[in-house]
Amino acid sequence: MDHYISFPALGWTFSISPTIVEFSLFGHEFSLNWYGLLIALGFLLAVIYALKRAKQFDIDPDRMIDVVLVAAIFAFIGARLYYVLFCDNRAEYFEDPLRILYIWEGGLGIYGGIIFAFIAGLIMCKIRKVNAPAMFDLASLGFLIGQCIGRWGNFFNQEAFGSNTDLPWGMTGDIIQSGVNGGGYTLNEPVHPTFLYESLWCLLGFILLHILSKKAYKFKGQIFSLYLIWYGVGRFMIESLRTDSLYFGAMKVSQLVAVIAVIGGVFLFFALRAHARSLPKDLFAAETAEGAEAGGEDAEPEDAASLPSDNGGADEAEEPQPEVKPADGEEPEDKAAAPEDTEKTPEETDGQTAEGGEEPGLEDEPDGKKQADGE
């Protein structure tokens, strides 16, 4: 069945259906909906993006996929349960529990997905030995991609809309007009396309955090904490316009969770930043302590001698040669002179003696020197 969506101030009207195609399989009716397709597309693009940037966050791509796949499964479970628990017609789901599985009909709570994905991801990071803060940084960018695209499923379902507005982009449609999504607005008048607001907010957040992760990534967990703050602030404002929100008593659940997300994000940001700033000092102090122990007064001489010399072995050449003494009237050579003076062969020493016309005073001549004199 075709439906319509209209933007009266712009003069736009679209004939559109939430369902792409319907088919029968093994005696059961199935349908492919825009809602499910767009969520799958958002997830796919998020994974592709994460794979391309995994190594920049020091994450092994294979281990990342393991974490993502498990977290994605629990994200869908959490998003669905979140909606079922807080929607107005939750009694219908308890009467027919199988309907909980019909996610293609719509009805997912993004906060439930984030919470379940966070818990599952944390456990999987522990199992697969992946740095959790870095993984959540990368996942946050993927979340924004998925949310930006997935929100357009609400457009086709004509849900997640706001109160009446006379702004040029105010929209309406036959499902909106039927009032099945709740009250709080006047029929036959345009409403805020809050799905569009959130989609654009997520797109802007992705662009900003993507640039930040490239240019000013200071510590692990930075992007995730900023994501919580960014999305929480935006969702709180947008939720104030919506008329089909999930309620817990008289309170909008999404606004309550948004406040918690912002507070948690601020706490994480400063806690992780302080931890990251303390690491270099701790490492430096540890290395300094180790160096003091190795080079202290109690250090064994052989330990120091076993260390490689900066002169690449020149220290051995600079050791005194007791069998060679300076000629009469000559100043003793400085043993700290250039290495080439201390590494002269006996033949070179004979050559210099012949040129100077003086015989060096030797008590015990080396064998090589005697052979040279005989020749």
Short mmCIF file of C-alpha atoms in Angstrom, two decimals:
data_model
loop_
_atom_site.label_atom_id
_atom_site.label_comp_id
_atom_site.label_asym_id
_atom_site.label_seq_id
_atom_site.Cartn_x
_atom_site.Cartn_y
_atom_site.Cartn_z
CA MET A 1 0.00 0.00 0.00
CA ASP A 2 1.36 3.38 -0.99
CA HIS A 3 1.40 6.30 1.38
CA TYR A 4 2.28 9.93 0.92
CA ILE A 5 4.57 12.41 2.61
CA SER A 6 4.20 16.12 1.95
CA PHE A 7 6.13 19.32 2.63
CA PRO A 8 3.31 21.87 2.06
CA ALA A 9 5.40 25.05 2.30
CA LEU A 10 7.82 23.71 -0.30
CA GLY A 11 5.11 22.26 -2.52
CA TRP A 12 6.62 18.77 -2.35
CA THR A 13 4.54 15.61 -2.14
CA PHE A 14 5.92 12.08 -2.40
CA SER A 15 4.09 8.83 -2.91
CA ILE A 16 6.04 6.39 -0.81
CA SER A 17 5.61 3.14 1.09
CA PRO A 18 7.48 1.78 4.11
CA THR A 19 7.66 -1.58 2.32
CA ILE A 20 9.99 -2.18 -0.60
CA VAL A 21 8.78 -5.64 -1.58
CA GLU A 22 6.60 -8.41 -0.16
CA PHE A 23 7.04 -12.12 -0.87
CA SER A 24 6.04 -15.58 0.33
CA LEU A 25 8.50 -18.21 1.50
CA PHE A 26 7.59 -21.67 2.80
CA GLY A 27 4.01 -20.57 3.29
CA HIS A 28 4.91 -17.44 5.27
CA GLU A 29 4.59 -13.83 4.22
CA PHE A 30 7.71 -11.68 4.41
CA SER A 31 8.49 -8.11 3.49
CA LEU A 32 11.60 -6.04 2.95
CA ASN A 33 11.17 -2.60 4.47
CA TRP A 34 13.09 0.62 4.07
CA TYR A 35 13.55 0.78 7.83
CA GLY A 36 15.49 -2.47 8.06
CA LEU A 37 17.38 -1.84 4.83
CA LEU A 38 18.63 1.57 5.96
CA ILE A 39 19.71 0.24 9.34
CA ALA A 40 21.65 -2.54 7.60
CA LEU A 41 23.19 0.00 5.21
CA GLY A 42 24.25 2.23 8.09
CA PHE A 43 25.80 -0.72 9.90
CA LEU A 44 27.67 -1.82 6.77
CA LEU A 45 29.12 1.64 6.12
CA ALA A 46 30.09 1.97 9.78
CA VAL A 47 32.00 -1.34 9.65
CA ILE A 48 33.76 -0.36 6.40
CA TYR A 49 34.82 2.94 7.95
CA ALA A 50 36.03 1.20 11.11
CA LEU A 51 38.07 -1.31 9.12
CA LYS A 52 39.82 1.47 7.23
CA ARG A 53 40.77 3.29 10.43
CA ALA A 54 41.36 0.40 12.84
CA LYS A 55 45.16 0.51 12.65
CA GLN A 56 45.18 4.27 13.29
CA PHE A 57 43.60 3.46 16.66
CA ASP A 58 46.11 0.61 17.28
CA ILE A 59 43.38 -2.01 16.87
CA ASP A 60 43.81 -5.30 15.04
CA PRO A 61 41.07 -5.41 12.32
CA ASP A 62 40.34 -9.11 12.84
CA ARG A 63 39.83 -8.70 16.56
CA MET A 64 37.79 -5.58 15.92
CA ILE A 65 35.38 -7.55 13.71
CA ASP A 66 34.89 -10.11 16.48
CA VAL A 67 33.98 -7.35 18.93
CA VAL A 68 31.73 -5.53 16.45
CA LEU A 69 29.71 -8.58 15.39
CA VAL A 70 28.91 -9.61 18.95
CA ALA A 71 28.18 -6.03 20.01
CA ALA A 72 25.90 -5.52 16.97
CA ILE A 73 23.78 -8.54 17.88
CA PHE A 74 23.31 -7.29 21.41
CA ALA A 75 22.71 -3.76 20.14
CA PHE A 76 19.65 -4.93 18.20
CA ILE A 77 18.44 -6.93 21.18
CA GLY A 78 18.90 -3.97 23.50
CA ALA A 79 17.30 -1.49 21.11
CA ARG A 80 14.25 -3.68 20.71
CA LEU A 81 13.86 -4.42 24.42
CA TYR A 82 14.25 -0.72 25.23
CA TYR A 83 11.36 0.09 22.90
CA VAL A 84 9.15 -2.77 24.08
CA LEU A 85 9.60 -1.89 27.75
CA PHE A 86 8.80 1.81 27.38
CA CYS A 87 6.30 2.02 24.51
CA ASP A 88 2.61 2.72 25.20
CA ASN A 89 1.41 -0.59 23.77
CA ARG A 90 3.92 -2.79 25.60
CA ALA A 91 1.05 -4.94 26.91
CA GLU A 92 0.50 -6.19 23.35
CA TYR A 93 4.07 -7.48 23.21
CA PHE A 94 3.66 -9.32 26.49
CA GLU A 95 0.47 -10.94 25.18
CA ASP A 96 2.21 -11.98 21.95
CA PRO A 97 5.96 -12.23 22.69
CA LEU A 98 6.76 -13.31 19.12
CA ARG A 99 5.95 -9.77 18.00
CA ILE A 100 9.08 -8.64 19.79
CA LEU A 101 11.05 -10.28 16.96
CA TYR A 102 9.27 -8.27 14.24
CA ILE A 103 11.88 -5.51 14.12
CA TRP A 104 11.04 -4.76 10.48
CA GLU A 105 7.80 -3.20 11.73
CA GLY A 106 9.85 -0.52 13.44
CA GLY A 107 10.28 0.16 17.10
CA LEU A 108 13.92 0.38 18.17
CA GLY A 109 15.29 2.51 20.98
CA ILE A 110 18.77 3.77 20.12
CA TYR A 111 19.74 4.18 23.77
CA GLY A 112 18.98 0.54 24.46
CA GLY A 113 21.20 -0.38 21.54
CA ILE A 114 24.06 1.79 22.80
CA ILE A 115 23.83 0.41 26.35
CA PHE A 116 23.77 -3.24 25.27
CA ALA A 117 26.48 -2.69 22.67
CA PHE A 118 28.65 -1.01 25.31
CA ILE A 119 28.31 -3.90 27.76
CA ALA A 120 28.83 -6.60 25.12
CA GLY A 121 31.73 -4.67 23.59
CA LEU A 122 33.41 -4.26 26.97
CA ILE A 123 33.23 -8.00 27.60
CA MET A 124 34.47 -8.86 24.11
CA CYS A 125 37.36 -6.41 24.39
CA LYS A 126 38.41 -8.23 27.53
CA ILE A 127 38.13 -11.63 25.84
CA ARG A 128 39.87 -10.62 22.60
CA LYS A 129 42.45 -8.42 24.37
CA VAL A 130 41.46 -5.21 22.59
CA ASN A 131 42.02 -1.80 24.20
CA ALA A 132 38.46 -0.89 25.23
CA PRO A 133 38.75 2.95 25.21
CA ALA A 134 40.32 2.90 21.74
CA MET A 135 37.66 0.46 20.52
CA PHE A 136 34.88 2.69 21.85
CA ASP A 137 36.46 5.70 20.15
CA LEU A 138 36.29 3.94 16.81
CA ALA A 139 32.82 2.52 17.51
CA SER A 140 31.50 6.01 18.35
CA LEU A 141 32.35 7.23 14.87
CA GLY A 142 30.62 4.16 13.47
CA PHE A 143 27.57 4.83 15.65
CA LEU A 144 27.22 8.31 14.20
CA ILE A 145 27.33 6.92 10.66
CA GLY A 146 24.70 4.31 11.48
CA GLN A 147 22.44 6.79 13.28
CA CYS A 148 22.70 9.35 10.50
CA ILE A 149 21.53 6.85 7.89
CA GLY A 150 19.22 4.74 10.06
CA ARG A 151 17.10 7.74 11.06
CA TRP A 152 15.82 7.93 7.51
CA GLY A 153 13.93 4.72 8.21
CA ASN A 154 11.72 6.89 10.43
CA PHE A 155 11.03 9.06 7.40
CA PHE A 156 9.57 6.14 5.45
CA ASN A 157 7.62 4.90 8.48
CA GLN A 158 6.39 8.46 9.22
CA GLU A 159 7.48 8.22 12.85
CA ALA A 160 9.78 10.09 15.22
CA PHE A 161 8.20 13.41 14.29
CA GLY A 162 7.66 16.51 16.40
CA SER A 163 5.04 19.09 17.22
CA ASN A 164 3.39 21.43 14.75
CA THR A 165 5.49 24.01 12.96
CA ASP A 166 5.10 26.62 10.23
CA LEU A 167 8.74 26.37 9.18
CA PRO A 168 9.32 25.75 5.46
CA TRP A 169 10.53 22.20 6.07
CA GLY A 170 7.49 21.20 8.12
CA MET A 171 6.18 17.83 6.89
CA THR A 172 3.01 15.79 7.05
CA GLY A 173 1.67 12.52 5.70
CA ASP A 174 -1.25 10.14 5.83
CA ILE A 175 0.23 8.01 8.64
CA ILE A 176 1.07 11.14 10.63
CA GLN A 177 -2.45 12.44 10.09
CA SER A 178 -3.98 9.19 11.30
CA GLY A 179 -2.63 10.00 14.74
CA VAL A 180 -1.44 6.45 15.37
CA ASN A 181 1.86 7.75 16.75
CA GLY A 182 0.37 9.69 19.64
CA GLY A 183 -1.20 13.06 20.29
CA GLY A 184 0.19 16.44 21.11
CA TYR A 185 -0.25 18.03 17.70
CA THR A 186 -2.99 19.36 15.43
CA LEU A 187 -3.98 17.18 12.52
CA ASN A 188 -3.71 18.47 8.95
CA GLU A 189 -0.87 20.79 9.92
CA PRO A 190 2.85 20.21 9.29
CA VAL A 191 5.09 18.90 12.07
CA HIS A 192 8.80 19.08 12.85
CA PRO A 193 10.76 16.37 10.98
CA THR A 194 12.74 15.53 14.10
CA PHE A 195 14.20 12.46 12.41
CA LEU A 196 15.89 14.88 10.00
CA TYR A 197 17.18 17.03 12.84
CA GLU A 198 18.80 14.04 14.51
CA SER A 199 20.21 12.74 11.23
CA LEU A 200 21.86 16.09 10.53
CA TRP A 201 23.07 16.37 14.13
CA CYS A 202 24.75 12.96 13.84
CA LEU A 203 26.24 13.89 10.46
CA LEU A 204 27.72 17.09 11.89
CA GLY A 205 28.99 15.20 14.93
CA PHE A 206 30.66 12.61 12.73
CA ILE A 207 32.42 15.28 10.65
CA LEU A 208 33.71 17.09 13.74
CA LEU A 209 34.84 13.99 15.60
CA HIS A 210 36.38 12.51 12.46
CA ILE A 211 38.50 15.65 12.02
CA LEU A 212 39.33 15.68 15.73
CA SER A 213 40.45 12.05 15.61
CA LYS A 214 42.78 12.93 12.73
CA LYS A 215 44.18 16.23 13.98
CA ALA A 216 43.89 16.33 17.77
CA TYR A 217 43.54 12.80 19.12
CA LYS A 218 45.18 13.17 22.54
CA PHE A 219 44.13 10.11 24.53
CA LYS A 220 42.18 6.89 24.21
CA GLY A 221 38.55 7.35 25.15
CA GLN A 222 38.50 10.98 24.01
CA ILE A 223 36.20 10.42 21.02
CA PHE A 224 33.83 8.16 22.94
CA SER A 225 33.38 10.62 25.80
CA LEU A 226 32.80 13.49 23.37
CA TYR A 227 30.31 11.34 21.47
CA LEU A 228 28.29 10.82 24.65
CA ILE A 229 28.27 14.57 25.28
CA TRP A 230 27.49 15.51 21.68
CA TYR A 231 24.70 13.02 21.15
CA GLY A 232 23.24 13.54 24.62
CA VAL A 233 22.97 17.31 24.17
CA GLY A 234 21.43 16.99 20.72
CA ARG A 235 19.01 14.27 21.71
CA PHE A 236 17.83 16.22 24.76
CA MET A 237 16.97 19.25 22.62
CA ILE A 238 15.36 17.27 19.81
CA GLU A 239 13.36 15.14 22.22
CA SER A 240 11.68 18.26 23.58
CA LEU A 241 10.03 18.66 20.16
CA ARG A 242 8.85 15.09 19.75
CA THR A 243 5.29 14.01 20.43
CA ASP A 244 5.80 10.24 20.14
CA SER A 245 8.44 9.88 22.83
CA LEU A 246 8.70 6.91 25.15
CA TYR A 247 7.69 7.81 28.70
CA PHE A 248 8.47 6.48 32.13
CA GLY A 249 5.62 7.92 34.15
CA ALA A 250 5.51 11.62 33.28
CA MET A 251 9.16 11.75 32.24
CA LYS A 252 10.56 11.30 28.75
CA VAL A 253 12.94 8.38 28.97
CA SER A 254 15.23 9.66 26.22
CA GLN A 255 15.75 13.01 27.93
CA LEU A 256 16.59 11.31 31.21
CA VAL A 257 19.11 9.03 29.50
CA ALA A 258 20.49 12.02 27.57
CA VAL A 259 21.29 13.82 30.82
CA ILE A 260 23.01 10.70 32.17
CA ALA A 261 24.98 10.37 28.92
CA VAL A 262 26.22 13.97 29.09
CA ILE A 263 27.25 13.69 32.74
CA GLY A 264 28.95 10.37 32.08
CA GLY A 265 30.71 11.76 29.03
CA VAL A 266 32.07 14.76 30.93
CA PHE A 267 33.30 12.53 33.76
CA LEU A 268 34.95 10.09 31.35
CA PHE A 269 36.62 12.88 29.39
CA PHE A 270 38.37 14.43 32.38
CA ALA A 271 39.13 11.09 34.06
CA LEU A 272 40.69 9.55 30.96
CA ARG A 273 42.56 12.74 30.12
CA ALA A 274 44.04 12.90 33.61
CA HIS A 275 45.01 9.25 33.38
CA ALA A 276 46.67 9.77 30.00
CA ARG A 277 48.59 12.81 31.26
CA SER A 278 49.89 10.84 34.22
CA LEU A 279 51.25 7.99 32.10
CA PRO A 280 54.41 9.71 30.73
CA LYS A 281 55.39 10.88 34.21
CA ASP A 282 54.90 7.42 35.66
CA LEU A 283 56.86 5.81 32.86
CA PHE A 284 59.64 8.38 33.19
CA ALA A 285 59.82 7.85 36.93
CA ALA A 286 59.98 4.08 36.49
CA GLU A 287 62.73 4.33 33.89
CA THR A 288 64.65 6.76 36.07
CA ALA A 289 64.42 4.40 39.03
CA GLU A 290 65.64 1.50 36.91
CA GLY A 291 68.53 3.59 35.61
CA ALA A 292 69.49 4.61 39.13
CA GLU A 293 69.57 0.99 40.23
CA ALA A 294 71.68 -0.06 37.23
CA GLY A 295 74.19 2.81 37.57
CA GLY A 296 74.29 3.21 41.35
CA GLU A 297 77.20 2.66 43.70
CA ASP A 298 76.26 -0.95 44.30
CA ALA A 299 76.34 -1.80 40.60
CA GLU A 300 78.77 -4.54 39.66
CA PRO A 301 81.68 -3.40 37.43
CA GLU A 302 81.17 -6.27 35.03
CA ASP A 303 77.58 -5.17 34.45
CA ALA A 304 78.74 -1.75 33.31
CA ALA A 305 81.48 -3.25 31.17
CA SER A 306 78.98 -5.49 29.43
CA LEU A 307 77.02 -2.52 28.12
CA PRO A 308 77.74 -1.47 24.53
CA SER A 309 80.02 1.57 24.16
CA ASP A 310 78.97 4.66 22.28
CA ASN A 311 82.31 4.55 20.47
CA GLY A 312 81.49 1.20 18.92
CA GLY A 313 84.44 -0.67 20.46
CA ALA A 314 86.92 2.20 20.56
CA ASP A 315 87.16 1.79 24.34
CA GLU A 316 89.10 -1.43 23.87
CA ALA A 317 91.57 0.32 21.52
CA GLU A 318 92.07 3.05 24.08
CA GLU A 319 93.32 0.63 26.72
CA PRO A 320 97.04 1.28 27.60
CA GLN A 321 99.63 -0.79 25.79
CA PRO A 322 102.28 -1.50 28.43
CA GLU A 323 104.85 -2.81 25.96
CA VAL A 324 105.03 0.47 24.01
CA LYS A 325 106.62 3.55 25.59
CA PRO A 326 107.08 7.02 24.13
CA ALA A 327 110.44 7.93 22.59
CA ASP A 328 112.93 10.00 24.52
CA GLY A 329 112.17 13.66 24.46
CA GLU A 330 108.58 13.15 23.26
CA GLU A 331 105.53 14.02 25.21
CA PRO A 332 103.36 11.04 26.04
CA GLU A 333 100.35 10.89 23.75
CA ASP A 334 97.04 11.79 25.20
CA LYS A 335 95.03 8.59 25.53
CA ALA A 336 91.87 10.57 24.94
CA ALA A 337 93.11 11.51 21.45
CA ALA A 338 91.43 10.40 18.25
CA PRO A 339 90.87 6.62 18.08
CA GLU A 340 93.07 6.27 14.97
CA ASP A 341 96.20 7.29 16.98
CA THR A 342 95.58 4.53 19.51
CA GLU A 343 94.89 1.86 16.92
CA LYS A 344 98.19 2.05 14.99
CA THR A 345 99.77 -1.25 14.00
CA PRO A 346 103.36 -2.11 14.89
CA GLU A 347 104.36 -1.59 11.24
CA GLU A 348 103.00 1.97 11.30
CA THR A 349 104.94 2.62 14.50
CA ASP A 350 108.16 1.43 12.80
CA GLY A 351 107.52 3.75 9.87
CA GLN A 352 107.18 6.73 12.15
CA THR A 353 110.35 5.75 13.99
CA ALA A 354 112.31 5.51 10.76
CA GLU A 355 111.12 8.93 9.67
CA GLY A 356 112.01 10.50 13.00
CA GLY A 357 115.46 8.85 12.98
CA GLU A 358 115.11 7.83 16.61
CA GLU A 359 114.82 4.37 18.07
CA PRO A 360 112.04 4.05 20.61
CA GLY A 361 113.18 2.92 23.98
CA LEU A 362 111.66 -0.53 24.44
CA GLU A 363 112.26 -2.94 27.23
CA ASP A 364 110.64 -5.90 25.52
CA GLU A 365 110.03 -5.44 21.82
CA PRO A 366 107.00 -7.16 20.36
CA ASP A 367 107.62 -10.04 17.96
CA GLY A 368 106.24 -8.02 15.05
CA LYS A 369 108.78 -5.23 15.71
CA LYS A 370 111.72 -7.64 15.73
CA GLN A 371 110.63 -9.16 12.43
CA ALA A 372 110.39 -5.69 10.88
CA ASP A 373 113.94 -4.81 12.01
CA GLY A 374 115.24 -8.05 10.56
CA GLU A 375 113.71 -7.32 7.22
#
